[in-house]
Structures are given as C-alpha cells and as structure tokens.
JSON list of C-alpha atoms and ligand atoms in Angstrom, two decimals:
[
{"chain": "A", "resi": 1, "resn": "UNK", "atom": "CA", "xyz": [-76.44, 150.54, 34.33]},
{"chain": "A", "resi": 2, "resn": "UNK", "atom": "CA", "xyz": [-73.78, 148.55, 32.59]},
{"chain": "A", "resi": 3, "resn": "UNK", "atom": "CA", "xyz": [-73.75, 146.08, 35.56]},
{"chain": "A", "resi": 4, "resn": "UNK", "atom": "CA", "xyz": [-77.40, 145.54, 34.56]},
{"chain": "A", "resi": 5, "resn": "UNK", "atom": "CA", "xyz": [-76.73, 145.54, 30.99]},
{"chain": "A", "resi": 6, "resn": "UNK", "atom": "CA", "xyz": [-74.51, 142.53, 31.80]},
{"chain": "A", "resi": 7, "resn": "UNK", "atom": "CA", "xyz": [-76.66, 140.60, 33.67]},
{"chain": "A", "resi": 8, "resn": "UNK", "atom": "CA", "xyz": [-79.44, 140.98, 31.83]},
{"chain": "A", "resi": 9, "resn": "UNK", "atom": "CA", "xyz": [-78.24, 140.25, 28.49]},
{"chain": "A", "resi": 10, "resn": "UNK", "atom": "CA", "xyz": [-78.98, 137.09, 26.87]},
{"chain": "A", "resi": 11, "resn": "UNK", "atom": "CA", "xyz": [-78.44, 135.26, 23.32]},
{"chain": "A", "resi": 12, "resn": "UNK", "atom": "CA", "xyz": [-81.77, 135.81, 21.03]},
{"chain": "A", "resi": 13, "resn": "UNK", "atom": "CA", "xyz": [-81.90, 133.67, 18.39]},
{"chain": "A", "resi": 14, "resn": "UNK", "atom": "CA", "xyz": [-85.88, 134.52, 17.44]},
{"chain": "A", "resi": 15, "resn": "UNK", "atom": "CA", "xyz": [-86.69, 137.84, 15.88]},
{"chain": "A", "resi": 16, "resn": "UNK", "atom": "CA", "xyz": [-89.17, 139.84, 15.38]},
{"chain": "A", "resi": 17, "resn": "UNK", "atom": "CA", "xyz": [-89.90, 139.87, 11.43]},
{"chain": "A", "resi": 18, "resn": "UNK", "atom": "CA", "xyz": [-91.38, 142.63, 10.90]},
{"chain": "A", "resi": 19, "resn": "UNK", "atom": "CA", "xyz": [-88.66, 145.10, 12.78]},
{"chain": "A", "resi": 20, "resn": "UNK", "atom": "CA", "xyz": [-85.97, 146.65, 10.56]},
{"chain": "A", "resi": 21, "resn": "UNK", "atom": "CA", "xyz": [-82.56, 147.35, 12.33]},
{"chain": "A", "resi": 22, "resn": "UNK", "atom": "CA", "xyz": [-81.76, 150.87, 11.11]},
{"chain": "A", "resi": 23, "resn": "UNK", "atom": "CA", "xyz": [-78.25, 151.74, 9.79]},
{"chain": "A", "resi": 24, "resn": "UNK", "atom": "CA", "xyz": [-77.82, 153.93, 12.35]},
{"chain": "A", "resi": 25, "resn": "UNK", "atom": "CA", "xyz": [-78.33, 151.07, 15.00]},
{"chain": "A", "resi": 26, "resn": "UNK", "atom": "CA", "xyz": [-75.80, 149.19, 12.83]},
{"chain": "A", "resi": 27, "resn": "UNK", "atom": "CA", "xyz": [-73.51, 151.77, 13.15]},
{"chain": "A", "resi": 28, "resn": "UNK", "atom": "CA", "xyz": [-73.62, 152.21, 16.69]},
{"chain": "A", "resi": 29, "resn": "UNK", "atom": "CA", "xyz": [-73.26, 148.46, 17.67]},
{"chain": "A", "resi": 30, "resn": "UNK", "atom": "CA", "xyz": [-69.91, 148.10, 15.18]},
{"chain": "A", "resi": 31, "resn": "UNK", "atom": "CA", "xyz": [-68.56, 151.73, 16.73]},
{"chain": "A", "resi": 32, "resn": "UNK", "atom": "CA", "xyz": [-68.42, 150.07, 20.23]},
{"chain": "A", "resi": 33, "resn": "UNK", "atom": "CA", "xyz": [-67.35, 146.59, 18.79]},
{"chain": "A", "resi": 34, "resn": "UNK", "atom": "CA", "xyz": [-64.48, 148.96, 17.37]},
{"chain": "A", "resi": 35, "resn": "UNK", "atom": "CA", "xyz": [-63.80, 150.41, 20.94]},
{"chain": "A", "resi": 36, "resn": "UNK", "atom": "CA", "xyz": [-62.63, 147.03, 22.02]},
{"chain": "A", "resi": 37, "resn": "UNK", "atom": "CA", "xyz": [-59.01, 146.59, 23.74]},
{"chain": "A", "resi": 38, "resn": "UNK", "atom": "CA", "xyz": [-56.74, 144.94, 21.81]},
{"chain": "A", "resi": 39, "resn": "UNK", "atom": "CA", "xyz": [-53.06, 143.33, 22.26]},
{"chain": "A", "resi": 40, "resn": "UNK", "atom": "CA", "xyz": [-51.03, 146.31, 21.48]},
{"chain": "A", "resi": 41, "resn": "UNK", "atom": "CA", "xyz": [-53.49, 148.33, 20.67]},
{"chain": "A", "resi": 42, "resn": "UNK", "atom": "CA", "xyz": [-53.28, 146.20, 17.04]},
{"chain": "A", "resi": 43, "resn": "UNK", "atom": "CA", "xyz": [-57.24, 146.20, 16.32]},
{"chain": "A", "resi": 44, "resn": "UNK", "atom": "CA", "xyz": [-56.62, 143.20, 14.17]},
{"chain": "A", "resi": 45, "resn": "UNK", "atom": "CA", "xyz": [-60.55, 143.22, 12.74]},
{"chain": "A", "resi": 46, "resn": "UNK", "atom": "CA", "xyz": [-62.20, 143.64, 9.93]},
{"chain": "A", "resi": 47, "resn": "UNK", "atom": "CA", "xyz": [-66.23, 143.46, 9.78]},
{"chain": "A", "resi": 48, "resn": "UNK", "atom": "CA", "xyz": [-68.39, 142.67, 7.14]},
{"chain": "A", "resi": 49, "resn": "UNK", "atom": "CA", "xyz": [-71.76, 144.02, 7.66]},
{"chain": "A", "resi": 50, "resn": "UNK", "atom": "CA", "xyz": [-74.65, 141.27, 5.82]},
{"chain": "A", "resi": 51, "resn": "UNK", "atom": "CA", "xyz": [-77.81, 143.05, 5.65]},
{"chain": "A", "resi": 52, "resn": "UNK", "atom": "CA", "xyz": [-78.86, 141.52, 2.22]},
{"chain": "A", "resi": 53, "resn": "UNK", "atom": "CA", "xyz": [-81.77, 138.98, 2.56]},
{"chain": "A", "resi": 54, "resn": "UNK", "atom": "CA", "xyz": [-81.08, 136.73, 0.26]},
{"chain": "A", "resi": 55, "resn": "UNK", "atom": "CA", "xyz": [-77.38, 136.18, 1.49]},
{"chain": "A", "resi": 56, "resn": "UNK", "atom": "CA", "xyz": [-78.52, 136.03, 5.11]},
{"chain": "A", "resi": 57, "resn": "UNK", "atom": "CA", "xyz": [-81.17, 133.51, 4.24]},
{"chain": "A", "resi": 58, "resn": "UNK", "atom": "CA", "xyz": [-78.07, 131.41, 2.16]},
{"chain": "A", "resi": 59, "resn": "UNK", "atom": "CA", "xyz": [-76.03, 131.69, 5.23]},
{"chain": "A", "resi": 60, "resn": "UNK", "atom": "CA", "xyz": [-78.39, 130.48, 7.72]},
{"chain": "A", "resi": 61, "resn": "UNK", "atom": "CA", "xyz": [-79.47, 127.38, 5.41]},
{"chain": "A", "resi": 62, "resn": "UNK", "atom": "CA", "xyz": [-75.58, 126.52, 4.60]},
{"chain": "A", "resi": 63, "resn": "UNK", "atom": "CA", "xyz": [-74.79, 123.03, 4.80]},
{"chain": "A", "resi": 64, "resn": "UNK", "atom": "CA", "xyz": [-71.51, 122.93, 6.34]},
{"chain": "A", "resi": 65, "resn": "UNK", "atom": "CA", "xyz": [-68.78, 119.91, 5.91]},
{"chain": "A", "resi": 66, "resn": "UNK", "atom": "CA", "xyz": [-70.18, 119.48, 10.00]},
{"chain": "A", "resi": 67, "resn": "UNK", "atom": "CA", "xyz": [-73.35, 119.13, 9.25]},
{"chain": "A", "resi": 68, "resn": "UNK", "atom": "CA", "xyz": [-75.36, 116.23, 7.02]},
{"chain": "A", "resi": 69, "resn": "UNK", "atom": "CA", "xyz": [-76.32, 116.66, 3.64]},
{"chain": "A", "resi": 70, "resn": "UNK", "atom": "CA", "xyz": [-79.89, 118.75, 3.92]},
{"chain": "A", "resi": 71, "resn": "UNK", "atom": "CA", "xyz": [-79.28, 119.83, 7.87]},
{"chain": "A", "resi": 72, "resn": "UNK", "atom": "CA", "xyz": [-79.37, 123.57, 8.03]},
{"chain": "A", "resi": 73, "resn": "UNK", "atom": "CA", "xyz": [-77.13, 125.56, 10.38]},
{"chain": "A", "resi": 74, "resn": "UNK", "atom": "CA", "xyz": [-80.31, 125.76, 12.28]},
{"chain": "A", "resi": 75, "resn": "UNK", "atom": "CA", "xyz": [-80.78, 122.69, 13.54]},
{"chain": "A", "resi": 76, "resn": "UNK", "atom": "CA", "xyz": [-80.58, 122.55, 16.70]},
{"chain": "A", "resi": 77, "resn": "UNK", "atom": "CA", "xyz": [-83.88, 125.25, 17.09]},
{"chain": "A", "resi": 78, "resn": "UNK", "atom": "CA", "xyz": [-86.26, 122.22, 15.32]},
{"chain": "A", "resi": 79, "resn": "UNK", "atom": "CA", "xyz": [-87.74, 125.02, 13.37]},
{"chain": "A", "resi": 80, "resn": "UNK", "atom": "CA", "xyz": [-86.75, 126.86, 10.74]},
{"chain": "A", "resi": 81, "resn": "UNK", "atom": "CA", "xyz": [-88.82, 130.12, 10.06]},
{"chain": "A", "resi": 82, "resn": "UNK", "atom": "CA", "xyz": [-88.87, 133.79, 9.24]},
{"chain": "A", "resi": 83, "resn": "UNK", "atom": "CA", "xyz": [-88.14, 134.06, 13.17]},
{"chain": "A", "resi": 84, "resn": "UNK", "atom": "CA", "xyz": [-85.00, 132.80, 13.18]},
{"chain": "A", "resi": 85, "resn": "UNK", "atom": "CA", "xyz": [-83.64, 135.02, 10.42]},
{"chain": "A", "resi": 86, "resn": "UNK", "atom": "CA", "xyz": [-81.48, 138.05, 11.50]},
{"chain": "A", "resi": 87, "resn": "UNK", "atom": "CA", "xyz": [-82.14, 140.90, 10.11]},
{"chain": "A", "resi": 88, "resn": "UNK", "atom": "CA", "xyz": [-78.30, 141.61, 9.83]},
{"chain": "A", "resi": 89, "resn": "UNK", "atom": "CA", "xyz": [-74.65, 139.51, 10.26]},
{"chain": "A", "resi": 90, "resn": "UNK", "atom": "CA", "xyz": [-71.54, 140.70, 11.23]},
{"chain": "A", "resi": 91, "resn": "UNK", "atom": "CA", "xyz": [-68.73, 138.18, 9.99]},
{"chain": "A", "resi": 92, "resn": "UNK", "atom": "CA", "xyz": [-65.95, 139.28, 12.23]},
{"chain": "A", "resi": 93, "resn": "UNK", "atom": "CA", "xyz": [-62.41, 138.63, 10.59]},
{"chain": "A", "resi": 94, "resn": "UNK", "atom": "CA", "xyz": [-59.22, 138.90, 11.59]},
{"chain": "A", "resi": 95, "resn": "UNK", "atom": "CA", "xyz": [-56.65, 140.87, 9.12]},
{"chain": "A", "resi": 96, "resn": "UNK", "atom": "CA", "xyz": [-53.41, 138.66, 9.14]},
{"chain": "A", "resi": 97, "resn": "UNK", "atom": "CA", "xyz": [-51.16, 141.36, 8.43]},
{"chain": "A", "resi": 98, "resn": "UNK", "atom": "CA", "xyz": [-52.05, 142.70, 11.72]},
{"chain": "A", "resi": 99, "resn": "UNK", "atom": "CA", "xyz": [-51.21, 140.19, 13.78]},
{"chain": "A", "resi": 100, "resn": "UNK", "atom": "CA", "xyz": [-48.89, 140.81, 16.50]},
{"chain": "A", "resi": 101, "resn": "UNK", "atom": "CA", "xyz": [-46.67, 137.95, 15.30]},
{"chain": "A", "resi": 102, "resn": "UNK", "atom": "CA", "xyz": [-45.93, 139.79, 11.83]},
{"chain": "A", "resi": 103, "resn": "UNK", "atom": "CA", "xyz": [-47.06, 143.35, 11.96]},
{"chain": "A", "resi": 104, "resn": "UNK", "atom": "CA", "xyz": [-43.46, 145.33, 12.58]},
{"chain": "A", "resi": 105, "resn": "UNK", "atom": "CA", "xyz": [-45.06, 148.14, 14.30]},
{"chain": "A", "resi": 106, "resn": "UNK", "atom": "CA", "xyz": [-45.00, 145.97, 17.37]},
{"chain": "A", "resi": 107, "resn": "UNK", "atom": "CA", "xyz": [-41.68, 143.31, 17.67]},
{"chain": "A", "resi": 108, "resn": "UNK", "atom": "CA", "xyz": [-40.61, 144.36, 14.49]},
{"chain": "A", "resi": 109, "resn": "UNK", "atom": "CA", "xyz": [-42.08, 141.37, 13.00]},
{"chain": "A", "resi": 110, "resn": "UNK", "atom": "CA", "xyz": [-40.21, 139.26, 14.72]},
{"chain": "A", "resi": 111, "resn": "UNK", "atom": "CA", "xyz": [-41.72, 135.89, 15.66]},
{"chain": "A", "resi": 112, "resn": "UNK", "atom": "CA", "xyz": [-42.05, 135.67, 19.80]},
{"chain": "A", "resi": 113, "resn": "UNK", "atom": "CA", "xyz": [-41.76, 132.20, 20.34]},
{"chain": "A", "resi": 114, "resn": "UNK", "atom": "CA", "xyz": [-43.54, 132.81, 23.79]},
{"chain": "A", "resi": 115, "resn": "UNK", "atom": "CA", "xyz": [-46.73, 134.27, 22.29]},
{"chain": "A", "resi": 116, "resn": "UNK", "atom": "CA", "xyz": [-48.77, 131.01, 21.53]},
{"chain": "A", "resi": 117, "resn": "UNK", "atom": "CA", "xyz": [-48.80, 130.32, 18.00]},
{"chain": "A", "resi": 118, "resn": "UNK", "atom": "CA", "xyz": [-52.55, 129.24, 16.46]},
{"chain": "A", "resi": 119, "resn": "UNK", "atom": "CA", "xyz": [-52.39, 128.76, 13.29]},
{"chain": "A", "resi": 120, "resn": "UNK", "atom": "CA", "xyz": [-50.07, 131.29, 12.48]},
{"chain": "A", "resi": 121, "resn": "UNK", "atom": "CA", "xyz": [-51.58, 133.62, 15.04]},
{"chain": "A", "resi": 122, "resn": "UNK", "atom": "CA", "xyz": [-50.76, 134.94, 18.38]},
{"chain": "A", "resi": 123, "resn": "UNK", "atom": "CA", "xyz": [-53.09, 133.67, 20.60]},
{"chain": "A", "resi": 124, "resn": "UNK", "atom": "CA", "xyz": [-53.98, 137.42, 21.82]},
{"chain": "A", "resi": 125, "resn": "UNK", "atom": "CA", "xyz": [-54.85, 138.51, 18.45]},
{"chain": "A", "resi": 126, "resn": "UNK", "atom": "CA", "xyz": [-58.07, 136.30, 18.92]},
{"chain": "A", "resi": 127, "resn": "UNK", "atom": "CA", "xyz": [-58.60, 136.59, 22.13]},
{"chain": "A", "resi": 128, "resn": "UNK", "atom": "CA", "xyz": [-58.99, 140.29, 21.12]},
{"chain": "A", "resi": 129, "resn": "UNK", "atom": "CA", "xyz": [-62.04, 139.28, 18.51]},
{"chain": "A", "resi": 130, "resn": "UNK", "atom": "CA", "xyz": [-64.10, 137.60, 21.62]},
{"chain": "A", "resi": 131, "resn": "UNK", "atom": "CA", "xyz": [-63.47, 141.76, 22.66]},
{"chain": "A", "resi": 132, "resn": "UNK", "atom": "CA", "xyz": [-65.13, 143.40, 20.07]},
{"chain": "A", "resi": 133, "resn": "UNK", "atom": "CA", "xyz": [-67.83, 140.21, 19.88]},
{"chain": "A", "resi": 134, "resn": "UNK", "atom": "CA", "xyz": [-68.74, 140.79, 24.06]},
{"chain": "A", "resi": 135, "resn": "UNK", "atom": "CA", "xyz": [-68.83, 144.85, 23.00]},
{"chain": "A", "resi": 136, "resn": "UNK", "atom": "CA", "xyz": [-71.07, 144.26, 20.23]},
{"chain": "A", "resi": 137, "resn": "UNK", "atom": "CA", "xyz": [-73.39, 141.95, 21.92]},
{"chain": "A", "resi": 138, "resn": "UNK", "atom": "CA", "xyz": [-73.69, 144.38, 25.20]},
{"chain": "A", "resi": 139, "resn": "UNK", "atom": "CA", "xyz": [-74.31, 147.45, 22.83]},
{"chain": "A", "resi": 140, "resn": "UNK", "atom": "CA", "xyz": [-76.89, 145.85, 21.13]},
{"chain": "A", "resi": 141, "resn": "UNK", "atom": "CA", "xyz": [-78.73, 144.60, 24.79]},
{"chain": "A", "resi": 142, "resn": "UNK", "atom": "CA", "xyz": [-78.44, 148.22, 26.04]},
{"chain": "A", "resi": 143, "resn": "UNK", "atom": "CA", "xyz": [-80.14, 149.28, 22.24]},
{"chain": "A", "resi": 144, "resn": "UNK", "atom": "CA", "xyz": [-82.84, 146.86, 22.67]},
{"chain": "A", "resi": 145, "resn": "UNK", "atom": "CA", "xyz": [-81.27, 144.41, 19.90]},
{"chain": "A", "resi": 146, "resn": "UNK", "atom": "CA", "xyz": [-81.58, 141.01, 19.86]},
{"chain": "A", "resi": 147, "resn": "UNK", "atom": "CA", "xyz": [-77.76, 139.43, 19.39]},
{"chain": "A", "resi": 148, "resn": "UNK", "atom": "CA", "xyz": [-76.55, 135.88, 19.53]},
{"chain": "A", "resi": 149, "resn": "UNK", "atom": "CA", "xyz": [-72.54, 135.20, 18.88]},
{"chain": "A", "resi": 150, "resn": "UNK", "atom": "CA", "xyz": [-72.59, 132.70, 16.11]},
{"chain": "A", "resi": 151, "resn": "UNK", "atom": "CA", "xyz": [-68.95, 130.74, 16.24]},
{"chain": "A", "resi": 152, "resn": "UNK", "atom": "CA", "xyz": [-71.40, 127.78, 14.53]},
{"chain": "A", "resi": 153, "resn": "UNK", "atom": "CA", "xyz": [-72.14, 129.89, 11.69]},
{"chain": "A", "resi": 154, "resn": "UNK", "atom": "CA", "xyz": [-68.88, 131.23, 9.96]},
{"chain": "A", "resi": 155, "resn": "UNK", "atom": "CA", "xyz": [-66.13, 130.02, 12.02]},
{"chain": "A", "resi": 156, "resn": "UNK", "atom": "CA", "xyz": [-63.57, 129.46, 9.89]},
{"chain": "A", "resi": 157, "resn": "UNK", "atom": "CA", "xyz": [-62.98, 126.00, 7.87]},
{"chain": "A", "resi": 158, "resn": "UNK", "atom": "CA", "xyz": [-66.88, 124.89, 9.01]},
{"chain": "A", "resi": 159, "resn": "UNK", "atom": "CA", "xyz": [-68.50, 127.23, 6.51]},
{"chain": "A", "resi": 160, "resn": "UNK", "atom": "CA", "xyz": [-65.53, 127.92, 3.57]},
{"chain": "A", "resi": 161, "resn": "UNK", "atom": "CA", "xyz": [-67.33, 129.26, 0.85]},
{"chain": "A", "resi": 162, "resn": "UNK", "atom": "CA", "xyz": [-68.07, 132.40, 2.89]},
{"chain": "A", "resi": 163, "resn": "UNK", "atom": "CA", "xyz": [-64.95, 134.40, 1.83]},
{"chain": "A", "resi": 164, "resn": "UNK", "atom": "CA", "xyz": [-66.60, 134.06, -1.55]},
{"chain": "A", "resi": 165, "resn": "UNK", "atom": "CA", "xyz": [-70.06, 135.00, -0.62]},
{"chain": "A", "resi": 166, "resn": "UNK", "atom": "CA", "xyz": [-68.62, 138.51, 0.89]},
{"chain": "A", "resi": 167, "resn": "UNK", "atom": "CA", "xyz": [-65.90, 138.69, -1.25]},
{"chain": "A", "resi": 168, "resn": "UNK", "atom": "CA", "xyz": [-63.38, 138.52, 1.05]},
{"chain": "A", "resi": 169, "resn": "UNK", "atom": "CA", "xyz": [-59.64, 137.38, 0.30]},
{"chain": "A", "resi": 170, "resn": "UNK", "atom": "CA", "xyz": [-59.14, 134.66, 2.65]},
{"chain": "A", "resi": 171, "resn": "UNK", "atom": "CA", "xyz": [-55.16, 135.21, 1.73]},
{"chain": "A", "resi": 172, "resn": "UNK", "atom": "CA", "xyz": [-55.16, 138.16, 3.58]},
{"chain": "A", "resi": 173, "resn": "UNK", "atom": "CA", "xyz": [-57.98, 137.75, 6.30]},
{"chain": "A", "resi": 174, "resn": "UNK", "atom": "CA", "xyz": [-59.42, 135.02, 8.26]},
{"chain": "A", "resi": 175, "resn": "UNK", "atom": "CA", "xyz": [-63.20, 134.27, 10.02]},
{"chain": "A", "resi": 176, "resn": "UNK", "atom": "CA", "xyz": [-63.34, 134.18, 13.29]},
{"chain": "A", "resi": 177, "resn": "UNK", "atom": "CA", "xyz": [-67.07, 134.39, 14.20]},
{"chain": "A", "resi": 178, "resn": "UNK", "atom": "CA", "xyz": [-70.08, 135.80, 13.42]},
{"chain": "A", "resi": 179, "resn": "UNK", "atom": "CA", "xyz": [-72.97, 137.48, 15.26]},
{"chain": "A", "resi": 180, "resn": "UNK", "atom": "CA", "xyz": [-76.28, 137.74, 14.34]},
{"chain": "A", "resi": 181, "resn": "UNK", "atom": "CA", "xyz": [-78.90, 140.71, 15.03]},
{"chain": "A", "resi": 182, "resn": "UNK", "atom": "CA", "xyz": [-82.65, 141.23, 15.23]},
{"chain": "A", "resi": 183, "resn": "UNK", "atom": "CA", "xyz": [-85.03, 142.68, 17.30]},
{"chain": "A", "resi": 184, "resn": "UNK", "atom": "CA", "xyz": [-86.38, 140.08, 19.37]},
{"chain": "A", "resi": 185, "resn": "UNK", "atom": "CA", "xyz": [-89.43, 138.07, 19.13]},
{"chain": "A", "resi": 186, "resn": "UNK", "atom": "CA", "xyz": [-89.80, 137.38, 22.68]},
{"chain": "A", "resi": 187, "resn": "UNK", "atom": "CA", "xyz": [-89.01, 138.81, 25.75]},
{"chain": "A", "resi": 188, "resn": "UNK", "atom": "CA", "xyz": [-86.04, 137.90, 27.09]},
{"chain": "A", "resi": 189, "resn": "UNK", "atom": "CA", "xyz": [-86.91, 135.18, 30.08]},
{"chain": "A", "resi": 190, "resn": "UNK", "atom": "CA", "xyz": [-85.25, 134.02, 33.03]},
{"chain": "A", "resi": 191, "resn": "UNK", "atom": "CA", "xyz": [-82.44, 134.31, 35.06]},
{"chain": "A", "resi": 192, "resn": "UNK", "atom": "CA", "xyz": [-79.37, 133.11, 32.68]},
{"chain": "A", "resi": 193, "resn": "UNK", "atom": "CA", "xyz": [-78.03, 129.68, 32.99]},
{"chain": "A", "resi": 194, "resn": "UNK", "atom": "CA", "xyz": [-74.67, 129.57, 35.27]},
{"chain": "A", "resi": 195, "resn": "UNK", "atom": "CA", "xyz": [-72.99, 127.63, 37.26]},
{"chain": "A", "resi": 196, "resn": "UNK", "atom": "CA", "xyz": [-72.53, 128.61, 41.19]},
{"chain": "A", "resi": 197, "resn": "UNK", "atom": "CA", "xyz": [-69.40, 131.27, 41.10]},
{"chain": "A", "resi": 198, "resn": "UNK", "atom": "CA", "xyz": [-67.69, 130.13, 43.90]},
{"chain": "A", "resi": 199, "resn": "UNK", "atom": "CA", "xyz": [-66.88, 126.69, 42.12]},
{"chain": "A", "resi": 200, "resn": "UNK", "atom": "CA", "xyz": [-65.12, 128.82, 39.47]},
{"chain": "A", "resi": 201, "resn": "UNK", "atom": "CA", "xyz": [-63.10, 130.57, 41.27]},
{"chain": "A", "resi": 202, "resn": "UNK", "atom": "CA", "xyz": [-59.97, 129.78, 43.63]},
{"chain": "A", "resi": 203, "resn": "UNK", "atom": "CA", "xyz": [-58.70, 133.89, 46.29]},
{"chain": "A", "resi": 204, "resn": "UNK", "atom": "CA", "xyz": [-55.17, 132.76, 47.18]},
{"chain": "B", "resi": 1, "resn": "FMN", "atom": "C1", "xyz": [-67.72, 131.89, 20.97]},
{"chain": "B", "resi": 1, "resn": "FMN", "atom": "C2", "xyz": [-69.22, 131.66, 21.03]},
{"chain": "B", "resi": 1, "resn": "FMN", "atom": "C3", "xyz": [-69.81, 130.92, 20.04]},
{"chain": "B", "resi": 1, "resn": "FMN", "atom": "C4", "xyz": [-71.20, 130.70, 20.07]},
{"chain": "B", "resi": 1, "resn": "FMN", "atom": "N1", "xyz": [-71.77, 130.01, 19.04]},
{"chain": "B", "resi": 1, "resn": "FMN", "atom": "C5", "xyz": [-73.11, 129.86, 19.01]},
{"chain": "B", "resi": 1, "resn": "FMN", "atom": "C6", "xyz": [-73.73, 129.23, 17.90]},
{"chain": "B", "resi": 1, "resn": "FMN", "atom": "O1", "xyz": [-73.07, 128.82, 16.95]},
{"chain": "B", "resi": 1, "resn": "FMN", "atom": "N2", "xyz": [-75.07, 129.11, 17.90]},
{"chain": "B", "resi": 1, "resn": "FMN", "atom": "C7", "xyz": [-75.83, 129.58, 18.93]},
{"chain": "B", "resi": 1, "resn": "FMN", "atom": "O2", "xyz": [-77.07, 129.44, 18.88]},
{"chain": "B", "resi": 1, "resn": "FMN", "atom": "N3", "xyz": [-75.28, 130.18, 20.03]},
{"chain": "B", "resi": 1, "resn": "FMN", "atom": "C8", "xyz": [-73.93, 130.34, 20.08]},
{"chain": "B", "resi": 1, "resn": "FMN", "atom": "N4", "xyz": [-73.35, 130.99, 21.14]},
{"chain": "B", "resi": 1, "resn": "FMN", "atom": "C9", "xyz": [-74.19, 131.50, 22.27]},
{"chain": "B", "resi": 1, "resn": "FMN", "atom": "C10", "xyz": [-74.10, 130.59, 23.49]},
{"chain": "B", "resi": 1, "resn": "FMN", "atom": "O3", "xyz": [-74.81, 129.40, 23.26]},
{"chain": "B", "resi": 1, "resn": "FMN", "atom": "C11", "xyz": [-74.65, 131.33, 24.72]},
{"chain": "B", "resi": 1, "resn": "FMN", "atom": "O4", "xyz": [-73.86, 132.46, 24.98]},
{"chain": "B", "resi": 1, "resn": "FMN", "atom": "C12", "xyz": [-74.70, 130.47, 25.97]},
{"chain": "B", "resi": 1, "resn": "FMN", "atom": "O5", "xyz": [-75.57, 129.38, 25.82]},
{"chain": "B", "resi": 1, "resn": "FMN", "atom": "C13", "xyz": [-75.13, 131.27, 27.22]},
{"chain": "B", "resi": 1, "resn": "FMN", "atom": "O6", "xyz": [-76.40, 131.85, 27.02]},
{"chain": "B", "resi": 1, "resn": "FMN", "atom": "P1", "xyz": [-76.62, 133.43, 27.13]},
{"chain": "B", "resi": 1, "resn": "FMN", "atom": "O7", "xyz": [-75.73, 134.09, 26.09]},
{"chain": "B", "resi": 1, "resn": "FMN", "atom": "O8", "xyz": [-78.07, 133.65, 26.85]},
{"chain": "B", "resi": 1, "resn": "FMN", "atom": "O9", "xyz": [-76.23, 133.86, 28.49]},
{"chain": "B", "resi": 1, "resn": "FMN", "atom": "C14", "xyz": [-71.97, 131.22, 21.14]},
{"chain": "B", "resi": 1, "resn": "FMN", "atom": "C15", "xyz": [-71.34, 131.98, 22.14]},
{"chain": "B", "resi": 1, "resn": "FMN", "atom": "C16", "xyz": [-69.99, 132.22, 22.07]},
{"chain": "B", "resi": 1, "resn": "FMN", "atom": "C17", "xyz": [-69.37, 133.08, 23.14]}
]
C-alpha cells in the first residue's frame, strides 16, 4: 500500500474548483507532516495553514524580486485560472530557536563546527523540513488530495513580504517551502518522469 502510494504519487498543480478540502483533511495531512523524523528528535517546524481566498489568490499572483514586473508565480503553466488555485497552503517554517546549532537541549548550544552551517543553520535542521514536506505530500496522495511542493512560491528571500502576510516574525522563524493542496482536476497520468536507477546508484 505505501509502496503504491509512492509510486503513484505525483505533483498536481490543477484543481478541481468546486471541491472544498475539509478541516479535517487538513488536519490529517499536517498530523503526519508532524510525524516526520527529525535530527534529534528537534521538530524544528512551524506551519501556517492559508485557507483564506483572497490571501491564496495574493500569493499565487506575487511578483517576486525573480520574477519580471507583471509575471505571476504561475508562469511557467501559460494559464492562469481558477484551476490552478489551491484550495489551501501550508508555508512550512523553520523555528530558529530550535535549531540544533543553538537549542541547549541538544549540544548545549554549543556551535558544532562539523554540522554544516547554512545560514546560521545546521544543515539537518532542513533536511528535516523536506521530511515533513515528503509526509505531507504522501498523506495527501493516499487521501485523494492533490499536492505539489512549492520551494518557487515562499522560499525564503524570493517572496519576503510573506512573513507579513501571515504574520509571522521572521526574527524568530524562517520559510523554507510551501505546499499547495486541492483536489485534483485531472487524473493523475502517466508513469512519473525518472531517470534509469541503476545510473544513480553505485553497490560497493
Ligand atoms: C523542493 C521542491 C521544490 C519544488 N518547487 C516547485 C515549484 O516551485 N513549482 C512547481 O510547480 N513544482 C515544484 N516542485 C515539484 C517538482 O517539480 C516535481 O516534484 C518534479 O517535477 C517531479 O514530478 P512529480 O512530483 O510529479 O513526480 C518542487 C519539488 C520539490 C521537492
């Protein structure tokens, strides 16, 4: 079941506009985004659940400092239409404070010089985000929700004026992603995109 779950997921970025996502549904997809590992158990995130229209509608139509005056975030779908508006966000951020670098449950908040510093972060405390994003998106397969990660759409320094739209101290957390959900428009088609396995990997 989960293998096929896995296999079978896909991104949807076209939804069906006249299906509501219950709260219910939201619930369950953030529950098992919240079941994610995490380094030291630190579940460094914080989600912010966007369900109002107009916000969602402002978010998808952002112009961004990476994209031209009058381009929406949308571009790249040549159409922009009630179909490819989610019915709900999740901005995913990461809580500084509970970082593995500083919080003193962990190395006392000692500094580890061998944990990779980005931006002021261990590199495991995001890698732990991409988690709780892969969680969310399988959940919401297995529910019959549409999802489609969204790194385009509030990752952090492309879209600023977010913390402000969701009130958010940006002092105290930081965007990592987003992911978008609706129920889908289509079905879900074809086998997914990948490259041949055994080019990816090296048995030694
Ligand atoms: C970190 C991350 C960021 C992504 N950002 C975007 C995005 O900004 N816009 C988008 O349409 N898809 C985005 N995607 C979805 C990928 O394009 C998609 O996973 C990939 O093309 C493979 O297709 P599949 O998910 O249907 O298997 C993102 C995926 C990940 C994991």
């Amino acid at each position: 079941m989960i293998l096929k779950t896995i296999k079978d997921r896909r991104s949807v970025r076209l939804y069906d506009e006249n299906k509501e996502i219950s709260d219910e549904t939201i619930s369950k997809i953030l529950e098992h985004g919240h079941y994610a590992p995490s380094s030291k158990n630190s579940q460094p995130w914080y989600f912010v659940v966007i369900k109002n229209k107009k916000l969602i509608h402002k978010i998808m139509n952002a112009k961004t400092p990476e994209r031209p005056e009058g381009k929406n975030l949308l571009i790249d779908q040549k159409e922009f239409n009630e179909t490819n508006i989610p019915k709900a966000i999740v901005a995913i951020f990461f809580e500084k404070r509970r970082s593995i670098f500083v919080d003193p449950r962990f190395y006392g908040g000692k500094v580890k010089s061998y944990f990779l510093n980005v931006g002021g972060f261990a590199y495991s405390d995001l890698v732990n985000i991409g988690c709780v994003l892969q969680n969310m998106a399988l959940t919401a397969h297995h529910l019959g929700i549409g999802a489609c990660i969204t790194g385009d759409l509030l990752e952090t320094g492309i879209n600023p004026e977010i913390y402000d739209w969701v009130k958010i101290n940006k002092k105290d957390f930081q965007l990592v992603s987003g992911i978008r959900f609706g129920y889908p428009k289509n079905e879900l088609g074809g086998k997914p995109n990948r490259e041949p396995l055994n080019d990816r990997v090296k048995v030694i």
